[in-house]
Coordinates of C-alpha atoms and ligand atoms in Angstrom, one line a residue:
M71 CA 0.1 0.1 0.1
K72 CA 0.8 3.8 -0.3
I73 CA -0.1 5.4 2.7
G74 CA -0.3 9.1 3.2
I75 CA 0.2 10.5 7.1
L76 CA -1.6 13.8 7.0
S77 CA 0.3 15.2 9.7
R78 CA 1.8 18.6 10.5
G79 CA 5.2 17.0 12.5
P80 CA 7.2 14.8 10.6
K81 CA 9.1 14.6 13.9
L82 CA 6.2 13.6 16.2
Y83 CA 6.1 10.6 17.8
S84 CA 3.1 9.4 16.4
T85 CA 3.9 10.0 13.0
K86 CA 7.3 8.6 13.1
R87 CA 5.8 5.3 14.4
L88 CA 3.4 5.2 12.1
V89 CA 5.8 5.7 9.0
E90 CA 8.1 3.0 10.6
A91 CA 5.4 0.4 11.2
A92 CA 4.2 0.9 7.6
K93 CA 7.8 0.4 6.1
K94 CA 8.3 -2.7 8.1
R95 CA 5.3 -4.4 7.0
G96 CA 6.7 -3.4 3.4
H97 CA 4.4 -0.3 2.7
E98 CA 5.3 3.2 1.4
A99 CA 4.4 5.8 3.8
E100 CA 4.7 9.7 3.1
V101 CA 3.9 12.5 5.9
V102 CA 1.9 15.1 3.9
D103 CA 1.3 18.4 5.7
Y104 CA -2.5 18.8 5.2
L105 CA -2.3 22.9 5.6
K106 CA -0.1 22.6 2.5
C107 CA -2.5 21.0 0.5
Y108 CA -5.0 22.7 -1.4
V109 CA -7.6 21.3 -3.4
N110 CA -9.7 22.0 -6.7
I111 CA -13.1 21.5 -6.2
T112 CA -14.3 22.8 -9.3
S113 CA -13.5 19.9 -11.7
H114 CA -15.2 16.7 -12.1
K115 CA -12.2 14.7 -10.9
P116 CA -11.7 15.7 -7.4
S117 CA -7.8 16.3 -6.7
V118 CA -5.5 17.3 -3.7
H119 CA -2.6 19.4 -4.8
Y120 CA 0.7 19.5 -2.6
K121 CA 3.9 20.8 -3.3
D122 CA 3.6 21.2 -7.2
R123 CA 1.9 17.9 -7.5
I124 CA -1.0 15.9 -7.6
L125 CA -1.8 13.7 -4.9
N126 CA -3.5 10.9 -6.9
E127 CA -1.4 7.9 -5.7
F128 CA -2.3 7.0 -2.1
D129 CA -4.3 3.8 -1.1
A130 CA -5.0 4.9 2.2
V131 CA -4.6 8.0 4.4
V132 CA -3.9 8.1 8.0
P133 CA -5.4 11.8 9.6
R134 CA -3.5 13.1 12.4
I135 CA -5.3 16.7 12.1
G136 CA -4.5 18.9 15.4
A137 CA -7.7 20.0 17.2
S138 CA -7.0 23.7 16.2
R139 CA -6.8 22.7 12.6
T140 CA -9.9 20.5 12.4
F141 CA -12.0 22.9 9.8
Y142 CA -9.1 22.6 7.2
G143 CA -7.9 19.3 8.0
T144 CA -11.1 17.6 7.6
A145 CA -11.7 19.2 4.4
I146 CA -8.5 18.2 2.8
L147 CA -9.7 14.3 4.2
R148 CA -12.9 14.9 2.8
Q149 CA -11.5 15.2 -0.6
F150 CA -9.6 12.5 -0.3
E151 CA -12.7 10.2 0.5
M152 CA -14.1 11.8 -2.7
M153 CA -11.3 10.4 -4.7
G154 CA -12.0 7.1 -3.4
V155 CA -9.0 7.0 -1.1
Y156 CA -9.4 5.0 2.3
A157 CA -9.5 7.1 5.5
L158 CA -8.9 5.4 8.6
N159 CA -11.1 7.8 10.1
E160 CA -13.4 9.4 8.2
S161 CA -14.0 13.2 7.9
V162 CA -17.6 13.2 9.3
A163 CA -16.3 10.8 12.5
I164 CA -13.5 13.2 13.2
S165 CA -15.7 16.4 13.2
R166 CA -18.3 14.7 15.4
S167 CA -15.2 13.8 18.0
R168 CA -14.1 17.2 17.7
D169 CA -17.2 18.6 19.7
K170 CA -17.5 17.4 22.9
L171 CA -21.5 18.0 22.9
R172 CA -22.3 16.8 20.1
S173 CA -20.2 13.7 21.0
L174 CA -22.0 13.3 24.4
Q175 CA -25.3 13.2 22.4
L176 CA -24.3 10.5 20.2
L177 CA -23.0 8.6 23.1
S178 CA -26.1 8.8 25.2
K179 CA -28.3 7.9 22.3
K180 CA -26.6 4.7 22.0
G181 CA -27.2 4.4 25.7
I182 CA -23.6 4.6 27.1
G183 CA -22.7 5.6 30.4
L184 CA -21.9 9.1 30.7
P185 CA -21.4 11.5 33.5
V186 CA -24.6 13.6 34.1
T187 CA -24.0 16.8 31.9
G188 CA -25.8 19.8 31.1
F189 CA -25.4 22.6 28.7
A190 CA -27.0 26.1 28.3
H191 CA -26.5 29.3 26.9
S192 CA -27.7 32.0 29.0
T193 CA -26.2 32.8 32.7
K194 CA -29.9 33.2 33.5
H195 CA -30.3 29.4 33.5
T196 CA -27.0 28.9 35.7
D197 CA -28.5 28.0 39.0
D198 CA -30.6 25.5 37.4
L199 CA -27.9 24.1 35.3
I200 CA -25.8 23.6 38.8
K201 CA -28.7 21.8 40.3
L202 CA -29.6 19.8 37.1
V203 CA -25.8 17.9 37.7
G204 CA -26.7 17.3 41.1
G205 CA -25.0 20.7 42.4
A206 CA -21.6 21.3 43.8
P207 CA -18.8 20.0 43.7
L208 CA -19.1 19.9 39.8
V209 CA -16.6 20.2 36.6
V210 CA -17.1 23.2 34.5
K211 CA -15.8 22.3 30.6
L212 CA -14.9 24.7 27.9
L213 CA -16.2 23.0 24.8
E214 CA -13.5 23.7 22.8
G215 CA -10.7 22.9 25.2
T216 CA -8.1 20.2 24.8
Q217 CA -5.3 18.7 27.2
G218 CA -7.3 19.9 30.2
K219 CA -7.3 23.4 29.4
G220 CA -10.6 24.8 30.4
V221 CA -11.7 22.3 32.5
V222 CA -12.5 23.3 36.0
L223 CA -13.6 21.9 39.4
A224 CA -15.9 24.0 41.1
E225 CA -16.0 23.2 44.5
T226 CA -19.4 25.3 45.8
H227 CA -22.4 26.2 44.3
Q228 CA -21.1 29.9 44.2
A229 CA -17.6 28.8 42.6
A230 CA -19.8 27.1 39.8
E231 CA -21.6 30.1 39.5
S232 CA -18.7 32.5 39.1
V233 CA -16.8 30.1 36.7
I234 CA -19.8 29.7 34.4
G235 CA -20.5 33.2 34.3
A236 CA -16.7 34.1 33.6
F237 CA -17.1 31.8 30.5
M238 CA -20.1 32.7 29.2
E239 CA -19.1 36.7 29.5
L240 CA -16.2 35.6 27.3
D241 CA -19.0 34.1 24.9
A242 CA -17.3 30.8 25.2
H243 CA -19.8 27.6 25.3
V244 CA -19.4 25.8 28.7
L245 CA -20.7 22.5 29.6
A246 CA -21.4 21.6 33.6
Q247 CA -20.8 18.1 34.4
E248 CA -21.2 15.7 37.4
F249 CA -18.1 15.4 39.3
I250 CA -17.0 11.9 39.8
E251 CA -14.9 12.1 43.3
E252 CA -14.2 8.3 43.1
A253 CA -12.4 8.1 40.1
G254 CA -9.4 9.5 42.3
G255 CA -8.0 11.8 40.0
A256 CA -7.5 8.8 37.5
D257 CA -8.9 8.0 34.0
I258 CA -8.5 4.9 31.7
R259 CA -7.1 5.4 28.3
C260 CA -8.9 2.6 26.1
F261 CA -6.8 2.3 22.8
V262 CA -9.7 0.8 20.3
I263 CA -9.3 -0.6 16.7
N264 CA -12.2 -1.3 15.0
D265 CA -13.9 -3.8 17.2
K266 CA -11.1 -4.4 20.1
V267 CA -9.4 -2.4 22.7
V268 CA -5.7 -3.4 21.9
A269 CA -4.3 -1.7 24.7
S270 CA -5.2 0.5 28.0
M271 CA -3.8 2.5 30.7
I272 CA -4.5 4.2 33.7
R273 CA -3.8 7.7 34.1
Q274 CA -3.3 9.4 37.4
G275 CA -3.1 13.2 38.1
K276 CA -0.1 14.5 39.9
E277 CA -0.9 15.0 43.8
G278 CA -3.8 17.6 44.2
E279 CA -4.8 17.7 40.6
F280 CA -8.1 16.1 39.4
R281 CA -7.4 16.1 35.8
S282 CA -5.3 13.1 34.8
N283 CA -3.9 14.4 31.2
L284 CA -0.1 13.6 30.8
H285 CA 0.1 17.2 29.4
R286 CA -0.4 18.0 33.0
G287 CA 2.0 16.0 34.6
G288 CA 0.0 12.9 35.1
S289 CA 1.5 9.6 34.8
A290 CA 0.5 6.4 33.1
K291 CA 0.7 2.8 33.8
V292 CA -0.7 -0.1 32.3
M293 CA -3.9 -1.5 33.1
K294 CA -6.1 -4.4 32.8
I295 CA -9.8 -3.4 32.1
S296 CA -13.2 -5.1 32.7
P297 CA -15.2 -6.6 30.2
E298 CA -17.8 -3.7 30.7
E299 CA -14.8 -1.3 30.4
R300 CA -13.8 -3.0 27.1
S301 CA -17.3 -3.2 25.5
T302 CA -18.1 0.5 26.6
A303 CA -14.8 1.7 24.8
V304 CA -15.5 -0.1 21.6
R305 CA -19.5 1.0 21.6
S306 CA -18.1 4.4 22.2
A307 CA -15.7 4.3 19.0
K308 CA -18.5 2.9 17.0
A309 CA -21.3 5.4 17.9
M310 CA -18.7 8.0 16.9
G311 CA -18.3 5.9 13.8
L312 CA -14.2 5.9 14.2
N313 CA -12.0 2.8 13.5
L314 CA -9.4 4.2 15.8
A315 CA -10.1 5.6 18.7
G316 CA -8.5 6.7 22.0
V317 CA -11.7 6.3 24.6
D318 CA -11.4 8.1 27.8
L319 CA -13.3 6.5 30.9
L320 CA -13.8 7.2 34.5
R321 CA -14.4 4.5 36.8
S322 CA -17.3 5.6 38.9
K323 CA -19.4 3.6 41.2
H324 CA -22.0 2.9 38.8
G325 CA -19.7 1.6 36.1
P326 CA -17.5 2.8 33.4
L327 CA -18.5 6.5 32.0
V328 CA -17.2 7.8 29.0
M329 CA -15.7 11.2 29.2
E330 CA -14.3 11.7 25.7
V331 CA -13.4 9.9 22.4
N332 CA -10.1 10.9 20.8
S333 CA -10.3 10.5 17.1
S334 CA -6.3 11.2 16.8
P335 CA -5.3 9.6 20.2
G336 CA -1.1 10.0 20.8
L337 CA 0.7 6.7 20.4
E338 CA 3.6 7.6 22.8
G339 CA 1.8 7.7 26.2
I340 CA 0.2 4.1 25.3
E341 CA 3.2 2.4 23.8
V342 CA 5.5 3.2 26.4
A343 CA 3.3 2.5 28.7
T344 CA 2.1 -0.9 27.7
G345 CA 4.9 -2.0 25.6
I346 CA 2.5 -2.8 22.7
D347 CA 3.3 -1.9 19.0
V348 CA 0.2 0.1 18.8
A349 CA 1.4 1.7 15.5
D350 CA 1.9 -2.2 14.0
K351 CA -1.6 -3.1 15.1
I352 CA -3.0 0.1 13.1
I353 CA -1.2 -0.8 9.7
Q354 CA -2.3 -4.5 10.3
F355 CA -5.7 -3.4 10.5
M356 CA -5.5 -1.0 7.4
E357 CA -4.3 -4.0 5.2
K358 CA -7.5 -5.7 5.8
D359 CA -9.7 -2.8 5.9
A360 CA -8.1 -0.4 3.4
K361 CA -10.3 -0.9 -0.1
P362 CA -10.9 2.0 -2.0
W363 CA -14.3 3.6 -1.5
N364 CA -14.4 1.7 1.6
T365 CA -15.9 5.0 3.1
K366 CA -19.4 5.0 5.1
T367 CA -19.8 8.7 4.6
V368 CA -18.2 9.8 1.7
G369 CA -19.3 13.4 0.7
R370 CA -21.3 14.0 3.3
G371 CA -21.2 17.2 5.3
Ligands
ADP258 P1 -9.7 17.4 27.8 O1 -10.3 16.8 26.7 O2 -9.3 18.7 28.1 O3 -8.5 16.3 28.5 P2 -11.3 16.2 29.7 O4 -12.9 16.2 29.8 O5 -10.9 14.9 29.2 O6 -10.7 17.5 29.0 O7 -10.9 16.5 31.2 C1 -9.6 16.4 31.7 C2 -9.6 15.5 32.8 O8 -10.2 15.9 34.1 C3 -9.7 14.1 32.7 O9 -8.9 13.3 32.3 C4 -10.3 13.5 34.0 O10 -8.9 13.2 34.5 C5 -10.6 14.8 34.7 N1 -12.0 14.7 34.5 C6 -12.8 15.5 33.2 N2 -14.4 15.7 33.6 C7 -14.3 14.9 35.2 C8 -15.5 14.6 35.6 N3 -16.8 14.9 35.4 N4 -15.2 14.3 36.8 C9 -14.1 13.5 37.6 N5 -12.9 14.1 36.8 C10 -12.9 14.5 35.3

């Protein structure tokens, strides 16, 4: 296969590992900076242009689109899909996963366990919103945040009111969420490929921190997960339409609750923590699945 890795960082761990794994299995791989791609959408033959050439040789592309570049990145990916090129994760699924609220709505539709979550536009409803999620302490999240930025634990009703008020004042979209205290500042990252969890780890926030993000100084170690956690992770990826996903779960008194489904999960944390060659497993899956036009949502918004 000729595989295009759509990534802005050829030196990033995940990008390098994917190229390495592809070559090791006898494929060709090229890193393509999707921001440097441009497209011709007026012609009958959709094409992607890159560095003075037309990219028409790929059998498959692996999108590694940065959160802040979702709009342009998914547009380029959609163009590849319209050319019949197989995408490991499709543009529609990536767009869904990048919107926290939309993701939670899709997951709830499938009956997947979630922390009680509320969402409002106007500060008039803040009091009710806080009550809706069970009162303080509660977590307030910026819809557009990543890596734990814009995730705040409000310990009192008053603190919650001021944080929500301040965010809304800035015209930001926020959601209020039940605080899962018993998770103890840890979450479980399940790395899903198609219908399997191929690796899992527990991430623990540093002392005094309820957010377990590795970017915030959290640490990770391998963790065996229960069958219920396994099936929750796989169902979540399916609900979003993702072949590859990093599903983050909180361990609550009532079983696993899904916090987030990530469509570009990093490989470094999981490979280092578990010793599993996840990149190889991704390429192996693509060998079976990557057929031309094997795209569920081609051309859809
Ligand atoms: P981001 O997408 O910015 O990483 P998350 O929603 O994943 O934001 O939250 C960051 C971290 O905060 C999570 O990994 C988890 O450890 C913690 N956290 C988030 N929501 C809750 C919650 N409702 N209850 C307990 N801990 C939470």
